[in-house]
PDB file of C-alpha atoms in Angstrom:
ATOM      1  CA  MET A   1     137.805 212.357 175.007  1.00 41.00           C
ATOM      2  CA  LEU A   2     141.401 211.545 175.810  1.00 38.00           C
ATOM      3  CA  SER A   3     144.103 213.737 174.374  1.00 43.00           C
ATOM      4  CA  ARG A   4     146.802 212.322 172.125  1.00 38.00           C
ATOM      5  CA  VAL A   5     149.418 212.869 174.830  1.00 36.00           C
ATOM      6  CA  THR A   6     147.364 210.934 177.387  1.00 34.00           C
ATOM      7  CA  LEU A   7     146.844 208.078 174.913  1.00 34.00           C
ATOM      8  CA  ALA A   8     150.566 208.001 174.130  1.00 36.00           C
ATOM      9  CA  VAL A   9     151.450 207.845 177.840  1.00 32.00           C
ATOM     10  CA  ILE A  10     148.946 205.029 178.469  1.00 35.00           C
ATOM     11  CA  THR A  11     150.196 203.077 175.434  1.00 35.00           C
ATOM     12  CA  ALA A  12     153.840 203.448 176.505  1.00 36.00           C
ATOM     13  CA  THR A  13     153.033 202.406 180.080  1.00 34.00           C
ATOM     14  CA  VAL A  14     151.178 199.289 178.919  1.00 33.00           C
ATOM     15  CA  ALA A  15     154.065 198.373 176.587  1.00 36.00           C
ATOM     16  CA  VAL A  16     156.674 198.740 179.346  1.00 32.00           C
ATOM     17  CA  LEU A  17     154.598 196.746 181.843  1.00 34.00           C
ATOM     18  CA  SER A  18     153.962 194.013 179.287  1.00 36.00           C
ATOM     19  CA  LEU A  19     157.673 193.719 178.552  1.00 33.00           C
ATOM     20  CA  ALA A  20     158.586 193.628 182.247  1.00 36.00           C
ATOM     21  CA  CYS A  21     156.003 190.982 183.082  1.00 35.00           C
ATOM     22  CA  SER A  22     156.901 188.727 180.171  1.00 35.00           C
ATOM     23  CA  ARG A  23     160.608 188.357 181.002  1.00 36.00           C
ATOM     24  CA  ASN A  24     161.354 184.592 181.172  1.00 40.00           C
ATOM     25  CA  ALA A  25     157.700 183.771 181.804  1.00 40.00           C
ATOM     26  CA  PRO A  26     154.878 182.360 179.735  1.00 41.00           C
ATOM     27  CA  PRO A  27     152.578 185.009 178.242  1.00 41.00           C
ATOM     28  CA  GLY A  28     150.424 186.635 180.893  1.00 40.00           C
ATOM     29  CA  VAL A  29     152.513 185.398 183.851  1.00 40.00           C
ATOM     30  CA  ALA A  30     154.605 187.914 185.753  1.00 43.00           C
ATOM     31  CA  THR A  31     157.977 186.916 187.172  1.00 52.00           C
ATOM     32  CA  ALA A  32     158.918 187.785 190.719  1.00 59.00           C
ATOM     33  CA  THR A  33     162.188 189.422 191.634  1.00 65.00           C
ATOM     34  CA  PRO A  34     164.656 186.910 193.135  1.00 65.00           C
ATOM     35  CA  PRO A  35     165.801 187.587 196.698  1.00 71.00           C
ATOM     36  CA  PRO A  36     168.705 190.070 196.847  1.00 72.00           C
ATOM     37  CA  LYS A  37     171.318 187.457 197.809  1.00 89.00           C
ATOM     38  CA  PHE A  38     170.274 184.968 195.116  1.00 96.00           C
ATOM     39  CA  PRO A  39     173.019 184.377 192.511  1.00 97.00           C
ATOM     40  CA  ASP A  40     172.717 186.238 189.203  1.00 97.00           C
ATOM     41  CA  LEU A  41     171.401 183.595 186.782  1.00 96.00           C
ATOM     42  CA  ASN A  42     172.944 185.497 183.864  1.00 97.00           C
ATOM     43  CA  ALA A  43     176.428 184.864 185.291  1.00 98.00           C
ATOM     44  CA  PHE A  44     176.112 181.119 184.564  1.00 99.00           C
ATOM     45  CA  GLN A  45     176.396 179.281 181.248  1.00 99.00           C
ATOM     46  CA  ALA A  46     173.264 177.384 180.201  1.00 99.00           C
ATOM     47  CA  VAL A  47     173.614 173.684 179.371  1.00 98.00           C
ATOM     48  CA  ASP A  48     171.318 171.527 177.263  1.00 97.00           C
ATOM     49  CA  ALA A  49     168.892 169.649 179.538  1.00 95.00           C
ATOM     50  CA  ALA A  50     168.777 166.562 177.273  1.00 94.00           C
ATOM     51  CA  PRO A  51     171.925 164.824 178.635  1.00 95.00           C
ATOM     52  CA  TYR A  52     170.601 165.325 182.188  1.00 96.00           C
ATOM     53  CA  THR A  53     167.073 164.056 181.450  1.00 93.00           C
ATOM     54  CA  ALA A  54     166.181 160.432 182.093  1.00 86.00           C
ATOM     55  CA  ALA A  55     162.965 159.457 180.310  1.00 72.00           C
ATOM     56  CA  ALA A  56     162.486 156.279 182.320  1.00 62.00           C
ATOM     57  CA  ARG A  57     163.277 157.912 185.675  1.00 60.00           C
ATOM     58  CA  ALA A  58     160.574 160.002 187.377  1.00 58.00           C
ATOM     59  CA  GLY A  59     158.707 160.754 184.172  1.00 73.00           C
ATOM     60  CA  GLY A  60     161.489 162.587 182.370  1.00 85.00           C
ATOM     61  CA  ALA A  61     163.005 164.488 185.261  1.00 92.00           C
ATOM     62  CA  ALA A  62     166.444 166.072 184.964  1.00 95.00           C
ATOM     63  CA  TYR A  63     169.150 164.885 187.368  1.00 95.00           C
ATOM     64  CA  PHE A  64     172.559 166.374 188.051  1.00 98.00           C
ATOM     65  CA  ALA A  65     175.442 165.938 190.451  1.00 98.00           C
ATOM     66  CA  THR A  66     177.602 168.730 191.829  1.00 98.00           C
ATOM     67  CA  PRO A  67     181.392 168.662 192.257  1.00 97.00           C
ATOM     68  CA  ASP A  68     180.910 168.614 196.067  1.00 96.00           C
ATOM     69  CA  GLY A  69     178.808 165.428 196.085  1.00 95.00           C
ATOM     70  CA  LEU A  70     175.198 166.582 195.940  1.00 96.00           C
ATOM     71  CA  GLN A  71     172.628 164.953 193.691  1.00 96.00           C
ATOM     72  CA  CYS A  72     169.709 167.100 192.564  1.00 97.00           C
ATOM     73  CA  ILE A  73     166.479 166.507 190.669  1.00 94.00           C
ATOM     74  CA  LEU A  74     164.344 168.862 188.627  1.00 94.00           C
ATOM     75  CA  PRO A  75     161.047 167.004 188.111  1.00 91.00           C
ATOM     76  CA  ASN A  76     159.190 167.151 184.843  1.00 87.00           C
ATOM     77  CA  PRO A  77     155.951 169.123 185.321  1.00 85.00           C
ATOM     78  CA  PRO A  78     152.864 166.885 184.920  1.00 83.00           C
ATOM     79  CA  LYS A  79     151.517 169.295 182.307  1.00 82.00           C
ATOM     80  CA  PRO A  80     152.720 172.553 180.730  1.00 81.00           C
ATOM     81  CA  GLY A  81     152.398 175.484 183.107  1.00 83.00           C
ATOM     82  CA  ASP A  82     152.476 173.308 186.241  1.00 86.00           C
ATOM     83  CA  HIS A  83     155.081 174.153 188.861  1.00 89.00           C
ATOM     84  CA  VAL A  84     157.150 171.536 190.668  1.00 91.00           C
ATOM     85  CA  SER A  85     159.770 171.440 193.426  1.00 93.00           C
ATOM     86  CA  ALA A  86     163.462 170.731 192.874  1.00 95.00           C
ATOM     87  CA  SER A  87     165.401 168.833 195.524  1.00 94.00           C
ATOM     88  CA  CYS A  88     169.028 168.087 196.390  1.00 96.00           C
ATOM     89  CA  ASP A  89     170.455 165.540 198.779  1.00 93.00           C
ATOM     90  CA  GLY A  90     173.895 164.788 200.108  1.00 94.00           C
ATOM     91  CA  PRO A  91     176.353 166.606 202.378  1.00 93.00           C
ATOM     92  CA  LEU A  92     174.540 169.983 202.241  1.00 94.00           C
ATOM     93  CA  PRO A  93     176.877 172.874 203.075  1.00 95.00           C
ATOM     94  CA  GLY A  94     176.153 175.672 205.542  1.00 94.00           C
ATOM     95  CA  LEU A  95     173.007 174.241 207.131  1.00 91.00           C
ATOM     96  CA  PRO A  96     171.270 176.382 209.751  1.00 90.00           C
ATOM     97  CA  ASP A  97     171.900 175.206 213.354  1.00 86.00           C
ATOM     98  CA  LYS A  98     168.349 173.872 213.722  1.00 87.00           C
ATOM     99  CA  ALA A  99     168.343 171.930 210.432  1.00 87.00           C
ATOM    100  CA  PRO A 100     168.081 168.160 210.844  1.00 84.00           C
ATOM    101  CA  VAL A 101     171.095 166.171 209.670  1.00 82.00           C
ATOM    102  CA  GLY A 102     171.106 162.455 208.940  1.00 79.00           C
ATOM    103  CA  SER A 103     173.393 160.142 210.921  1.00 75.00           C
ATOM    104  CA  ASP A 104     175.719 159.853 207.927  1.00 82.00           C
ATOM    105  CA  GLY A 105     176.008 163.642 207.633  1.00 81.00           C
ATOM    106  CA  CYS A 106     173.693 163.819 204.638  1.00 88.00           C
ATOM    107  CA  SER A 107     170.521 165.855 204.430  1.00 92.00           C
ATOM    108  CA  GLU A 108     167.991 166.952 201.850  1.00 92.00           C
ATOM    109  CA  VAL A 109     166.456 170.234 200.797  1.00 94.00           C
ATOM    110  CA  ALA A 110     163.013 169.628 199.321  1.00 89.00           C
ATOM    111  CA  SER A 111     159.331 170.380 199.675  1.00 88.00           C
ATOM    112  CA  PRO A 112     157.988 169.232 203.074  1.00 79.00           C
ATOM    113  CA  SER A 113     156.276 166.142 201.649  1.00 77.00           C
ATOM    114  CA  SER A 114     159.119 165.411 199.194  1.00 66.00           C
ATOM    115  CA  LEU A 115     156.468 165.237 196.460  1.00 72.00           C
ATOM    116  CA  PRO A 116     157.483 167.236 193.376  1.00 73.00           C
ATOM    117  CA  THR A 117     154.012 168.827 193.140  1.00 80.00           C
ATOM    118  CA  ASP A 118     154.149 170.101 196.758  1.00 85.00           C
ATOM    119  CA  LEU A 119     154.637 173.870 196.465  1.00 88.00           C
ATOM    120  CA  ASN A 120     154.846 174.594 200.198  1.00 88.00           C
ATOM    121  CA  PRO A 121     158.024 176.354 201.380  1.00 90.00           C
ATOM    122  CA  TYR A 122     161.238 174.376 200.973  1.00 92.00           C
ATOM    123  CA  SER A 123     162.746 172.862 204.106  1.00 92.00           C
ATOM    124  CA  PHE A 124     165.875 171.048 205.233  1.00 93.00           C
ATOM    125  CA  GLN A 125     165.241 167.409 206.162  1.00 88.00           C
ATOM    126  CA  LYS A 126     167.211 164.439 207.451  1.00 84.00           C
ATOM    127  CA  GLY A 127     168.611 162.430 204.610  1.00 76.00           C
ATOM    128  CA  THR A 128     168.046 158.719 204.220  1.00 73.00           C
ATOM    129  CA  GLY A 129     171.702 158.272 203.372  1.00 77.00           C
ATOM    130  CA  CYS A 130     174.265 159.897 201.149  1.00 85.00           C
ATOM    131  CA  PRO A 131     173.325 159.436 197.507  1.00 82.00           C
ATOM    132  CA  ILE A 132     175.131 157.098 195.183  1.00 86.00           C
ATOM    133  CA  ILE A 133     176.032 159.568 192.461  1.00 87.00           C
ATOM    134  CA  THR A 134     174.682 158.295 189.157  1.00 88.00           C
ATOM    135  CA  SER A 135     173.835 161.605 187.518  1.00 94.00           C
ATOM    136  CA  PRO A 136     175.876 163.689 185.072  1.00 97.00           C
ATOM    137  CA  LEU A 137     178.007 166.433 186.600  1.00 98.00           C
ATOM    138  CA  LEU A 138     176.843 170.044 186.380  1.00 99.00           C
ATOM    139  CA  ASN A 139     180.122 171.943 186.581  1.00 98.00           C
ATOM    140  CA  VAL A 140     180.912 175.161 188.414  1.00 99.00           C
ATOM    141  CA  GLY A 141     179.695 178.108 186.335  1.00 99.00           C
ATOM    142  CA  GLN A 142     176.859 176.183 184.664  1.00 99.00           C
ATOM    143  CA  LYS A 143     173.064 176.311 184.948  1.00 99.00           C
ATOM    144  CA  LEU A 144     170.339 173.831 184.045  1.00 98.00           C
ATOM    145  CA  THR A 145     166.701 174.703 183.371  1.00 96.00           C
ATOM    146  CA  LYS A 146     163.810 172.236 183.330  1.00 93.00           C
ATOM    147  CA  GLY A 147     160.242 173.503 183.240  1.00 90.00           C
ATOM    148  CA  ASP A 148     160.142 176.682 185.325  1.00 91.00           C
ATOM    149  CA  ILE A 149     163.102 175.790 187.560  1.00 95.00           C
ATOM    150  CA  THR A 150     166.697 176.876 187.005  1.00 97.00           C
ATOM    151  CA  CYS A 151     169.563 175.500 189.098  1.00 99.00           C
ATOM    152  CA  VAL A 152     173.121 176.825 189.138  1.00 99.00           C
ATOM    153  CA  VAL A 153     176.421 175.491 190.465  1.00 99.00           C
ATOM    154  CA  GLY A 154     179.044 178.013 191.521  1.00 99.00           C
ATOM    155  CA  ALA A 155     182.333 178.318 193.358  1.00 97.00           C
ATOM    156  CA  ASP A 156     182.676 177.619 197.091  1.00 96.00           C
ATOM    157  CA  ARG A 157     180.087 174.791 197.131  1.00 98.00           C
ATOM    158  CA  LEU A 158     177.261 176.969 195.786  1.00 98.00           C
ATOM    159  CA  THR A 159     174.168 175.188 194.459  1.00 99.00           C
ATOM    160  CA  ALA A 160     171.005 177.251 194.031  1.00 99.00           C
ATOM    161  CA  CYS A 161     167.618 176.577 192.439  1.00 98.00           C
ATOM    162  CA  ILE A 162     164.743 178.961 191.730  1.00 97.00           C
ATOM    163  CA  ASP A 163     161.314 179.033 190.151  1.00 94.00           C
ATOM    164  CA  PRO A 164     161.377 182.725 189.147  1.00 92.00           C
ATOM    165  CA  ILE A 165     157.639 182.829 188.462  1.00 90.00           C
ATOM    166  CA  LEU A 166     156.742 181.770 192.016  1.00 92.00           C
ATOM    167  CA  ASN A 167     159.933 183.309 193.505  1.00 93.00           C
ATOM    168  CA  ARG A 168     160.545 180.045 195.343  1.00 94.00           C
ATOM    169  CA  GLY A 169     163.772 178.136 195.828  1.00 96.00           C
ATOM    170  CA  PHE A 170     166.878 177.550 197.882  1.00 97.00           C
ATOM    171  CA  VAL A 171     170.560 178.464 198.118  1.00 98.00           C
ATOM    172  CA  LEU A 172     173.123 175.958 199.399  1.00 98.00           C
ATOM    173  CA  GLN A 173     176.545 177.420 200.225  1.00 97.00           C
ATOM    174  CA  SER A 174     179.278 177.131 202.824  1.00 96.00           C
ATOM    175  CA  ALA A 175     178.604 180.646 204.134  1.00 95.00           C
ATOM    176  CA  GLY A 176     175.032 179.648 205.058  1.00 95.00           C
ATOM    177  CA  SER A 177     172.238 177.827 203.259  1.00 96.00           C
ATOM    178  CA  TRP A 178     168.668 179.153 203.141  1.00 95.00           C
ATOM    179  CA  THR A 179     165.282 178.632 201.522  1.00 95.00           C
ATOM    180  CA  PHE A 180     162.609 181.024 200.316  1.00 93.00           C
TER     181      PHE A 180
END
């Protein structure tokens, strides 16, 4: 028979683990720790997704533009709990030397197939042209969440998106852009 002290320790451990695993995730789904250089999501002000969501466009996806001329999309998951891939296109800052760049200087960061349900690692791809900006502006210091994806816009051309449950995303910045 277990002693009271042992039961108390087990109960406390389960409570702490349950709290840690439930942070920003649906019940029963653990969140991964973002990469060390990923921006602190808590340092950005949340905005309401409604003004950025277009019901007739891509099944209710959220679209935003950045002050430096990028246009990004956060697709609407096909069903609750599904994960999707964000994407941004335009004059991406800080691309790695081997990243393909379109002839007009515009590129895209997206899933390899560019399908929102493709959860393979993000990659940099040649753009099909610089976007015509038609989306509402997400200002520096703001963040937008749709489904499981949160994107932030910061100073010095920073745009970063993450799915914290899958620990999957990208960081676009002048000092060097990268995916994970």
